[in-house]
Amino acid sequence: RALARREARLTFVTIPALGRPIRPWRDARALASLWALVRPGRFDIIHLHTSKAGALGRLAACAAGQRRKVIHQPHGHLFYGYYGPGASRLVVAAERALAPLARLHLTLTDAGTGEHLLRGIGRPRQYRTLASGVDFRPLRAAAPTREECRRRHGLATDDIVVGPLCRLEAIKGAGVLTTAFLEAATVRPALRLIVGGDGPLRAEILATVERGGAGARVRLPGGWI
């Protein structure tokens, strides 16, 4: 972000009232701020992300007469855990109602499109799949060899190593990963789990694998993802 802020062609505007929790008064203030931002009509594209910002942004753009410029990028995590059951139903209902207010919906995968259509959010013609644009080739070229990685982590050549890069929280499936590993580890003695990431479930995961007798086979090097 610091590098991006030094780019002369980029302008950052902070909306202090905008946040993830549903708070009617602050949300109304955020809506007013977004409307004031888009009302002059100086944007060619209004690209929105996530359920809360996407909902308020679509309402603001529609109120400002800019609906045809809106591209919304919904995120499937709204189905699985940031909110409780009641709030999740409300968010899905809002996504369903506001879907017509975006010209296009972008998803990273076809499966993501299917998740939304299954819940009646938008129409198939509104969706486009746009895979992540991160170029991994420089990272692959600079990556150490498999043998070097195994030596670094003290792994044997016949160890079976699995693991994600993720935040350690429920919405990322950290608990499911732990349960699945413990079940698989009972029949695969060479199985090892290395998780690159950190989060609120770190201590709980470590305690769970210790109780399951697999603490020595699990490593959480840490570092926020």
PDB file of C-alpha atoms in Angstrom:
ATOM      1  CA  ARG A   1       0.000   0.000   0.000  1.00  0.00           C
ATOM      2  CA  ALA A   2       2.840   2.417   0.811  1.00  0.00           C
ATOM      3  CA  LEU A   3       4.295   1.857  -2.673  1.00  0.00           C
ATOM      4  CA  ALA A   4       0.887   2.389  -4.283  1.00  0.00           C
ATOM      5  CA  ARG A   5       0.400   5.652  -2.390  1.00  0.00           C
ATOM      6  CA  ARG A   6       3.547   7.017  -4.046  1.00  0.00           C
ATOM      7  CA  GLU A   7       2.041   6.446  -7.485  1.00  0.00           C
ATOM      8  CA  ALA A   8       0.938   9.841  -8.791  1.00  0.00           C
ATOM      9  CA  ARG A   9      -1.946   8.392 -10.811  1.00  0.00           C
ATOM     10  CA  LEU A  10      -3.595   6.783  -7.784  1.00  0.00           C
ATOM     11  CA  THR A  11      -5.762   8.638  -5.296  1.00  0.00           C
ATOM     12  CA  PHE A  12      -6.804   7.027  -2.002  1.00  0.00           C
ATOM     13  CA  VAL A  13      -9.996   8.148  -0.307  1.00  0.00           C
ATOM     14  CA  THR A  14     -10.782   6.868   3.189  1.00  0.00           C
ATOM     15  CA  ILE A  15     -14.405   6.290   4.247  1.00  0.00           C
ATOM     16  CA  PRO A  16     -14.081   6.194   8.070  1.00  0.00           C
ATOM     17  CA  ALA A  17     -17.645   4.968   8.665  1.00  0.00           C
ATOM     18  CA  LEU A  18     -17.265   1.959   6.378  1.00  0.00           C
ATOM     19  CA  GLY A  19     -16.608  -1.317   8.225  1.00  0.00           C
ATOM     20  CA  ARG A  20     -17.498  -5.000   8.086  1.00  0.00           C
ATOM     21  CA  PRO A  21     -19.968  -5.182  11.046  1.00  0.00           C
ATOM     22  CA  ILE A  22     -23.585  -4.247  10.341  1.00  0.00           C
ATOM     23  CA  ARG A  23     -24.117  -0.924  12.153  1.00  0.00           C
ATOM     24  CA  PRO A  24     -27.080   1.016  10.709  1.00  0.00           C
ATOM     25  CA  TRP A  25     -26.012   4.519  11.751  1.00  0.00           C
ATOM     26  CA  ARG A  26     -22.412   4.162  10.568  1.00  0.00           C
ATOM     27  CA  ASP A  27     -23.594   2.387   7.417  1.00  0.00           C
ATOM     28  CA  ALA A  28     -25.900   5.319   6.611  1.00  0.00           C
ATOM     29  CA  ARG A  29     -22.958   7.694   6.997  1.00  0.00           C
ATOM     30  CA  ALA A  30     -20.803   5.496   4.772  1.00  0.00           C
ATOM     31  CA  LEU A  31     -23.562   5.401   2.143  1.00  0.00           C
ATOM     32  CA  ALA A  32     -23.766   9.197   2.150  1.00  0.00           C
ATOM     33  CA  SER A  33     -19.975   9.473   1.781  1.00  0.00           C
ATOM     34  CA  LEU A  34     -19.921   7.014  -1.121  1.00  0.00           C
ATOM     35  CA  TRP A  35     -22.785   8.821  -2.839  1.00  0.00           C
ATOM     36  CA  ALA A  36     -20.914  12.129  -2.556  1.00  0.00           C
ATOM     37  CA  LEU A  37     -17.825  10.456  -4.016  1.00  0.00           C
ATOM     38  CA  VAL A  38     -19.491   8.967  -7.113  1.00  0.00           C
ATOM     39  CA  ARG A  39     -22.163  11.619  -7.725  1.00  0.00           C
ATOM     40  CA  PRO A  40     -19.955  13.893  -9.908  1.00  0.00           C
ATOM     41  CA  GLY A  41     -19.717  11.021 -12.416  1.00  0.00           C
ATOM     42  CA  ARG A  42     -15.972  11.278 -13.023  1.00  0.00           C
ATOM     43  CA  PHE A  43     -15.443   7.501 -12.962  1.00  0.00           C
ATOM     44  CA  ASP A  44     -15.500   5.188 -15.974  1.00  0.00           C
ATOM     45  CA  ILE A  45     -15.671   2.079 -13.782  1.00  0.00           C
ATOM     46  CA  ILE A  46     -16.881   1.678 -10.210  1.00  0.00           C
ATOM     47  CA  HIS A  47     -15.338  -1.591  -9.004  1.00  0.00           C
ATOM     48  CA  LEU A  48     -16.769  -2.874  -5.720  1.00  0.00           C
ATOM     49  CA  HIS A  49     -15.670  -5.715  -3.434  1.00  0.00           C
ATOM     50  CA  THR A  50     -17.306  -7.773  -0.677  1.00  0.00           C
ATOM     51  CA  SER A  51     -20.840  -7.789   0.641  1.00  0.00           C
ATOM     52  CA  LYS A  52     -20.872  -4.662   2.831  1.00  0.00           C
ATOM     53  CA  ALA A  53     -18.889  -2.297   0.611  1.00  0.00           C
ATOM     54  CA  GLY A  54     -20.524  -3.832  -2.454  1.00  0.00           C
ATOM     55  CA  ALA A  55     -24.034  -3.258  -1.101  1.00  0.00           C
ATOM     56  CA  LEU A  56     -23.434   0.337  -0.049  1.00  0.00           C
ATOM     57  CA  GLY A  57     -21.452   1.081  -3.197  1.00  0.00           C
ATOM     58  CA  ARG A  58     -24.187  -0.229  -5.480  1.00  0.00           C
ATOM     59  CA  LEU A  59     -26.845   1.773  -3.662  1.00  0.00           C
ATOM     60  CA  ALA A  60     -24.696   4.912  -3.847  1.00  0.00           C
ATOM     61  CA  ALA A  61     -23.938   4.425  -7.540  1.00  0.00           C
ATOM     62  CA  CYS A  62     -27.607   3.799  -8.346  1.00  0.00           C
ATOM     63  CA  ALA A  63     -28.686   6.888  -6.395  1.00  0.00           C
ATOM     64  CA  ALA A  64     -26.073   8.901  -8.288  1.00  0.00           C
ATOM     65  CA  GLY A  65     -27.228   7.593 -11.666  1.00  0.00           C
ATOM     66  CA  GLN A  66     -24.008   5.632 -12.232  1.00  0.00           C
ATOM     67  CA  ARG A  67     -25.371   2.067 -12.157  1.00  0.00           C
ATOM     68  CA  ARG A  68     -24.073   1.111 -15.627  1.00  0.00           C
ATOM     69  CA  LYS A  69     -20.503   1.716 -14.460  1.00  0.00           C
ATOM     70  CA  VAL A  70     -20.659  -0.760 -11.577  1.00  0.00           C
ATOM     71  CA  ILE A  71     -18.642  -3.980 -11.542  1.00  0.00           C
ATOM     72  CA  HIS A  72     -19.167  -5.924  -8.332  1.00  0.00           C
ATOM     73  CA  GLN A  73     -16.818  -8.625  -7.095  1.00  0.00           C
ATOM     74  CA  PRO A  74     -18.757 -10.712  -4.566  1.00  0.00           C
ATOM     75  CA  HIS A  75     -16.833 -12.981  -2.220  1.00  0.00           C
ATOM     76  CA  GLY A  76     -18.158 -16.405  -1.262  1.00  0.00           C
ATOM     77  CA  HIS A  77     -17.000 -16.024   2.336  1.00  0.00           C
ATOM     78  CA  LEU A  78     -20.256 -14.225   3.083  1.00  0.00           C
ATOM     79  CA  PHE A  79     -21.904 -17.649   2.940  1.00  0.00           C
ATOM     80  CA  TYR A  80     -19.644 -19.343   5.451  1.00  0.00           C
ATOM     81  CA  GLY A  81     -18.681 -17.522   8.565  1.00  0.00           C
ATOM     82  CA  TYR A  82     -18.122 -13.824   9.048  1.00  0.00           C
ATOM     83  CA  TYR A  83     -21.678 -13.421  10.326  1.00  0.00           C
ATOM     84  CA  GLY A  84     -24.070 -15.482  12.442  1.00  0.00           C
ATOM     85  CA  PRO A  85     -26.954 -17.435  10.841  1.00  0.00           C
ATOM     86  CA  GLY A  86     -29.430 -14.548  11.000  1.00  0.00           C
ATOM     87  CA  ALA A  87     -27.028 -11.941   9.659  1.00  0.00           C
ATOM     88  CA  SER A  88     -25.816 -14.346   6.963  1.00  0.00           C
ATOM     89  CA  ARG A  89     -29.381 -14.787   5.719  1.00  0.00           C
ATOM     90  CA  LEU A  90     -29.780 -11.020   5.673  1.00  0.00           C
ATOM     91  CA  VAL A  91     -26.557 -10.563   3.696  1.00  0.00           C
ATOM     92  CA  VAL A  92     -27.552 -13.200   1.136  1.00  0.00           C
ATOM     93  CA  ALA A  93     -30.979 -11.563   0.775  1.00  0.00           C
ATOM     94  CA  ALA A  94     -29.286  -8.195   0.241  1.00  0.00           C
ATOM     95  CA  GLU A  95     -26.954  -9.661  -2.392  1.00  0.00           C
ATOM     96  CA  ARG A  96     -29.949 -11.192  -4.148  1.00  0.00           C
ATOM     97  CA  ALA A  97     -31.898  -7.917  -4.107  1.00  0.00           C
ATOM     98  CA  LEU A  98     -28.961  -5.737  -5.166  1.00  0.00           C
ATOM     99  CA  ALA A  99     -27.616  -7.990  -7.920  1.00  0.00           C
ATOM    100  CA  PRO A 100     -29.465  -6.048 -10.670  1.00  0.00           C
ATOM    101  CA  LEU A 101     -27.640  -2.874  -9.614  1.00  0.00           C
ATOM    102  CA  ALA A 102     -24.336  -4.089 -11.077  1.00  0.00           C
ATOM    103  CA  ARG A 103     -23.545  -4.365 -14.748  1.00  0.00           C
ATOM    104  CA  LEU A 104     -21.156  -7.263 -14.150  1.00  0.00           C
ATOM    105  CA  HIS A 105     -20.212  -9.612 -11.316  1.00  0.00           C
ATOM    106  CA  LEU A 106     -16.633 -10.879 -11.236  1.00  0.00           C
ATOM    107  CA  THR A 107     -15.593 -14.148  -9.592  1.00  0.00           C
ATOM    108  CA  LEU A 108     -12.189 -15.819  -9.377  1.00  0.00           C
ATOM    109  CA  THR A 109     -13.540 -19.245 -10.348  1.00  0.00           C
ATOM    110  CA  ASP A 110     -16.487 -20.819 -12.107  1.00  0.00           C
ATOM    111  CA  ALA A 111     -17.292 -22.537  -8.802  1.00  0.00           C
ATOM    112  CA  GLY A 112     -17.656 -19.113  -7.187  1.00  0.00           C
ATOM    113  CA  THR A 113     -20.152 -18.130  -9.859  1.00  0.00           C
ATOM    114  CA  GLY A 114     -22.079 -21.332  -9.230  1.00  0.00           C
ATOM    115  CA  GLU A 115     -22.235 -20.663  -5.481  1.00  0.00           C
ATOM    116  CA  HIS A 116     -23.942 -17.344  -6.071  1.00  0.00           C
ATOM    117  CA  LEU A 117     -26.313 -18.535  -8.785  1.00  0.00           C
ATOM    118  CA  LEU A 118     -27.347 -21.470  -6.589  1.00  0.00           C
ATOM    119  CA  ARG A 119     -28.571 -18.923  -4.045  1.00  0.00           C
ATOM    120  CA  GLY A 120     -30.427 -16.885  -6.635  1.00  0.00           C
ATOM    121  CA  ILE A 121     -27.915 -14.031  -6.690  1.00  0.00           C
ATOM    122  CA  GLY A 122     -27.901 -12.472 -10.140  1.00  0.00           C
ATOM    123  CA  ARG A 123     -28.276 -14.068 -13.554  1.00  0.00           C
ATOM    124  CA  PRO A 124     -25.691 -16.146 -15.451  1.00  0.00           C
ATOM    125  CA  ARG A 125     -25.156 -13.448 -18.085  1.00  0.00           C
ATOM    126  CA  GLN A 126     -24.024 -11.018 -15.372  1.00  0.00           C
ATOM    127  CA  TYR A 127     -21.050 -13.147 -14.321  1.00  0.00           C
ATOM    128  CA  ARG A 128     -17.522 -13.254 -15.655  1.00  0.00           C
ATOM    129  CA  THR A 129     -14.745 -15.456 -14.279  1.00  0.00           C
ATOM    130  CA  LEU A 130     -11.475 -13.585 -13.936  1.00  0.00           C
ATOM    131  CA  ALA A 131      -8.672 -15.654 -12.432  1.00  0.00           C
ATOM    132  CA  SER A 132      -6.104 -14.095 -10.098  1.00  0.00           C
ATOM    133  CA  GLY A 133      -3.638 -11.931 -12.017  1.00  0.00           C
ATOM    134  CA  VAL A 134      -0.654 -12.583  -9.769  1.00  0.00           C
ATOM    135  CA  ASP A 135       2.396 -13.643 -11.783  1.00  0.00           C
ATOM    136  CA  PHE A 136       4.022 -16.483  -9.862  1.00  0.00           C
ATOM    137  CA  ARG A 137       6.862 -17.082 -12.323  1.00  0.00           C
ATOM    138  CA  PRO A 138       9.426 -14.866 -10.525  1.00  0.00           C
ATOM    139  CA  LEU A 139       8.563 -16.559  -7.230  1.00  0.00           C
ATOM    140  CA  ARG A 140       8.949 -20.022  -8.737  1.00  0.00           C
ATOM    141  CA  ALA A 141      12.287 -19.055 -10.276  1.00  0.00           C
ATOM    142  CA  ALA A 142      13.605 -17.825  -6.908  1.00  0.00           C
ATOM    143  CA  ALA A 143      12.163 -20.677  -4.866  1.00  0.00           C
ATOM    144  CA  PRO A 144      14.538 -23.121  -3.157  1.00  0.00           C
ATOM    145  CA  THR A 145      14.585 -26.730  -4.291  1.00  0.00           C
ATOM    146  CA  ARG A 146      12.351 -29.349  -2.708  1.00  0.00           C
ATOM    147  CA  GLU A 147      15.395 -30.935  -1.070  1.00  0.00           C
ATOM    148  CA  GLU A 148      16.493 -27.610   0.431  1.00  0.00           C
ATOM    149  CA  CYS A 149      13.013 -26.986   1.806  1.00  0.00           C
ATOM    150  CA  ARG A 150      12.972 -30.421   3.420  1.00  0.00           C
ATOM    151  CA  ARG A 151      16.347 -29.829   5.019  1.00  0.00           C
ATOM    152  CA  ARG A 152      15.226 -26.432   6.293  1.00  0.00           C
ATOM    153  CA  HIS A 153      12.233 -27.968   8.032  1.00  0.00           C
ATOM    154  CA  GLY A 154      13.980 -31.117   9.195  1.00  0.00           C
ATOM    155  CA  LEU A 155      11.815 -33.379   7.034  1.00  0.00           C
ATOM    156  CA  ALA A 156      12.718 -36.856   5.859  1.00  0.00           C
ATOM    157  CA  THR A 157      12.654 -37.676   2.168  1.00  0.00           C
ATOM    158  CA  ASP A 158       9.667 -39.991   2.632  1.00  0.00           C
ATOM    159  CA  ASP A 159       7.582 -37.545   4.699  1.00  0.00           C
ATOM    160  CA  ILE A 160       4.288 -36.563   3.075  1.00  0.00           C
ATOM    161  CA  VAL A 161       3.878 -32.824   3.611  1.00  0.00           C
ATOM    162  CA  VAL A 162       0.608 -30.942   3.237  1.00  0.00           C
ATOM    163  CA  GLY A 163      -0.449 -27.464   4.232  1.00  0.00           C
ATOM    164  CA  PRO A 164      -2.036 -24.188   3.171  1.00  0.00           C
ATOM    165  CA  LEU A 165      -1.129 -20.518   3.251  1.00  0.00           C
ATOM    166  CA  CYS A 166      -4.030 -18.894   5.076  1.00  0.00           C
ATOM    167  CA  ARG A 167      -5.326 -16.957   8.040  1.00  0.00           C
ATOM    168  CA  LEU A 168      -6.062 -19.290  10.922  1.00  0.00           C
ATOM    169  CA  GLU A 169      -9.745 -18.609  11.409  1.00  0.00           C
ATOM    170  CA  ALA A 170     -12.982 -20.509  10.966  1.00  0.00           C
ATOM    171  CA  ILE A 171     -13.911 -18.937   7.649  1.00  0.00           C
ATOM    172  CA  LYS A 172     -10.692 -20.299   6.093  1.00  0.00           C
ATOM    173  CA  GLY A 173     -11.500 -23.834   7.221  1.00  0.00           C
ATOM    174  CA  ALA A 174      -8.678 -24.023   9.749  1.00  0.00           C
ATOM    175  CA  GLY A 175     -10.705 -26.278  12.051  1.00  0.00           C
ATOM    176  CA  VAL A 176     -11.720 -28.569   9.181  1.00  0.00           C
ATOM    177  CA  LEU A 177      -8.072 -28.826   8.125  1.00  0.00           C
ATOM    178  CA  THR A 178      -7.028 -29.819  11.649  1.00  0.00           C
ATOM    179  CA  THR A 179      -9.732 -32.468  11.966  1.00  0.00           C
ATOM    180  CA  ALA A 180      -8.954 -33.919   8.538  1.00  0.00           C
ATOM    181  CA  PHE A 181      -5.232 -34.041   9.293  1.00  0.00           C
ATOM    182  CA  LEU A 182      -5.736 -35.887  12.574  1.00  0.00           C
ATOM    183  CA  GLU A 183      -7.960 -38.453  10.873  1.00  0.00           C
ATOM    184  CA  ALA A 184      -5.513 -38.999   8.009  1.00  0.00           C
ATOM    185  CA  ALA A 185      -2.510 -39.085  10.335  1.00  0.00           C
ATOM    186  CA  THR A 186      -3.817 -42.213  12.052  1.00  0.00           C
ATOM    187  CA  VAL A 187      -3.257 -44.227   8.864  1.00  0.00           C
ATOM    188  CA  ARG A 188      -0.358 -42.231   7.388  1.00  0.00           C
ATOM    189  CA  PRO A 189       2.531 -42.100   9.893  1.00  0.00           C
ATOM    190  CA  ALA A 190       4.648 -40.099   7.442  1.00  0.00           C
ATOM    191  CA  LEU A 191       2.067 -37.333   7.103  1.00  0.00           C
ATOM    192  CA  ARG A 192       3.193 -33.857   8.186  1.00  0.00           C
ATOM    193  CA  LEU A 193       1.261 -30.570   8.326  1.00  0.00           C
ATOM    194  CA  ILE A 194       2.923 -27.171   7.855  1.00  0.00           C
ATOM    195  CA  VAL A 195       0.678 -24.102   7.902  1.00  0.00           C
ATOM    196  CA  GLY A 196       1.989 -20.776   6.623  1.00  0.00           C
ATOM    197  CA  GLY A 197      -0.095 -18.172   8.394  1.00  0.00           C
ATOM    198  CA  ASP A 198      -1.374 -16.931  11.701  1.00  0.00           C
ATOM    199  CA  GLY A 199      -4.640 -15.991  13.310  1.00  0.00           C
ATOM    200  CA  PRO A 200      -7.014 -16.321  16.255  1.00  0.00           C
ATOM    201  CA  LEU A 201      -7.248 -20.132  16.018  1.00  0.00           C
ATOM    202  CA  ARG A 202      -3.499 -20.738  16.309  1.00  0.00           C
ATOM    203  CA  ALA A 203      -3.530 -21.731  19.987  1.00  0.00           C
ATOM    204  CA  GLU A 204      -6.659 -23.851  19.537  1.00  0.00           C
ATOM    205  CA  ILE A 205      -5.131 -25.738  16.598  1.00  0.00           C
ATOM    206  CA  LEU A 206      -1.930 -26.438  18.503  1.00  0.00           C
ATOM    207  CA  ALA A 207      -3.904 -27.676  21.518  1.00  0.00           C
ATOM    208  CA  THR A 208      -6.075 -29.898  19.299  1.00  0.00           C
ATOM    209  CA  VAL A 209      -3.161 -31.618  17.580  1.00  0.00           C
ATOM    210  CA  GLU A 210      -1.410 -32.084  20.925  1.00  0.00           C
ATOM    211  CA  ARG A 211      -4.512 -33.796  22.336  1.00  0.00           C
ATOM    212  CA  GLY A 212      -4.628 -35.920  19.194  1.00  0.00           C
ATOM    213  CA  GLY A 213      -1.053 -37.057  19.742  1.00  0.00           C
ATOM    214  CA  ALA A 214       0.209 -35.405  16.548  1.00  0.00           C
ATOM    215  CA  GLY A 215       1.806 -32.256  17.931  1.00  0.00           C
ATOM    216  CA  ALA A 216       5.293 -33.243  16.744  1.00  0.00           C
ATOM    217  CA  ARG A 217       3.994 -33.634  13.191  1.00  0.00           C
ATOM    218  CA  VAL A 218       2.457 -30.159  12.910  1.00  0.00           C
ATOM    219  CA  ARG A 219       4.268 -26.856  12.443  1.00  0.00           C
ATOM    220  CA  LEU A 220       2.856 -23.350  12.394  1.00  0.00           C
ATOM    221  CA  PRO A 221       5.800 -21.090  11.550  1.00  0.00           C
ATOM    222  CA  GLY A 222       3.589 -18.011  11.912  1.00  0.00           C
ATOM    223  CA  GLY A 223       3.518 -14.827   9.888  1.00  0.00           C
ATOM    224  CA  TRP A 224       0.294 -13.084   8.892  1.00  0.00           C
ATOM    225  CA  ILE A 225      -1.199 -13.895   5.510  1.00  0.00           C
TER     226      ILE A 225
END
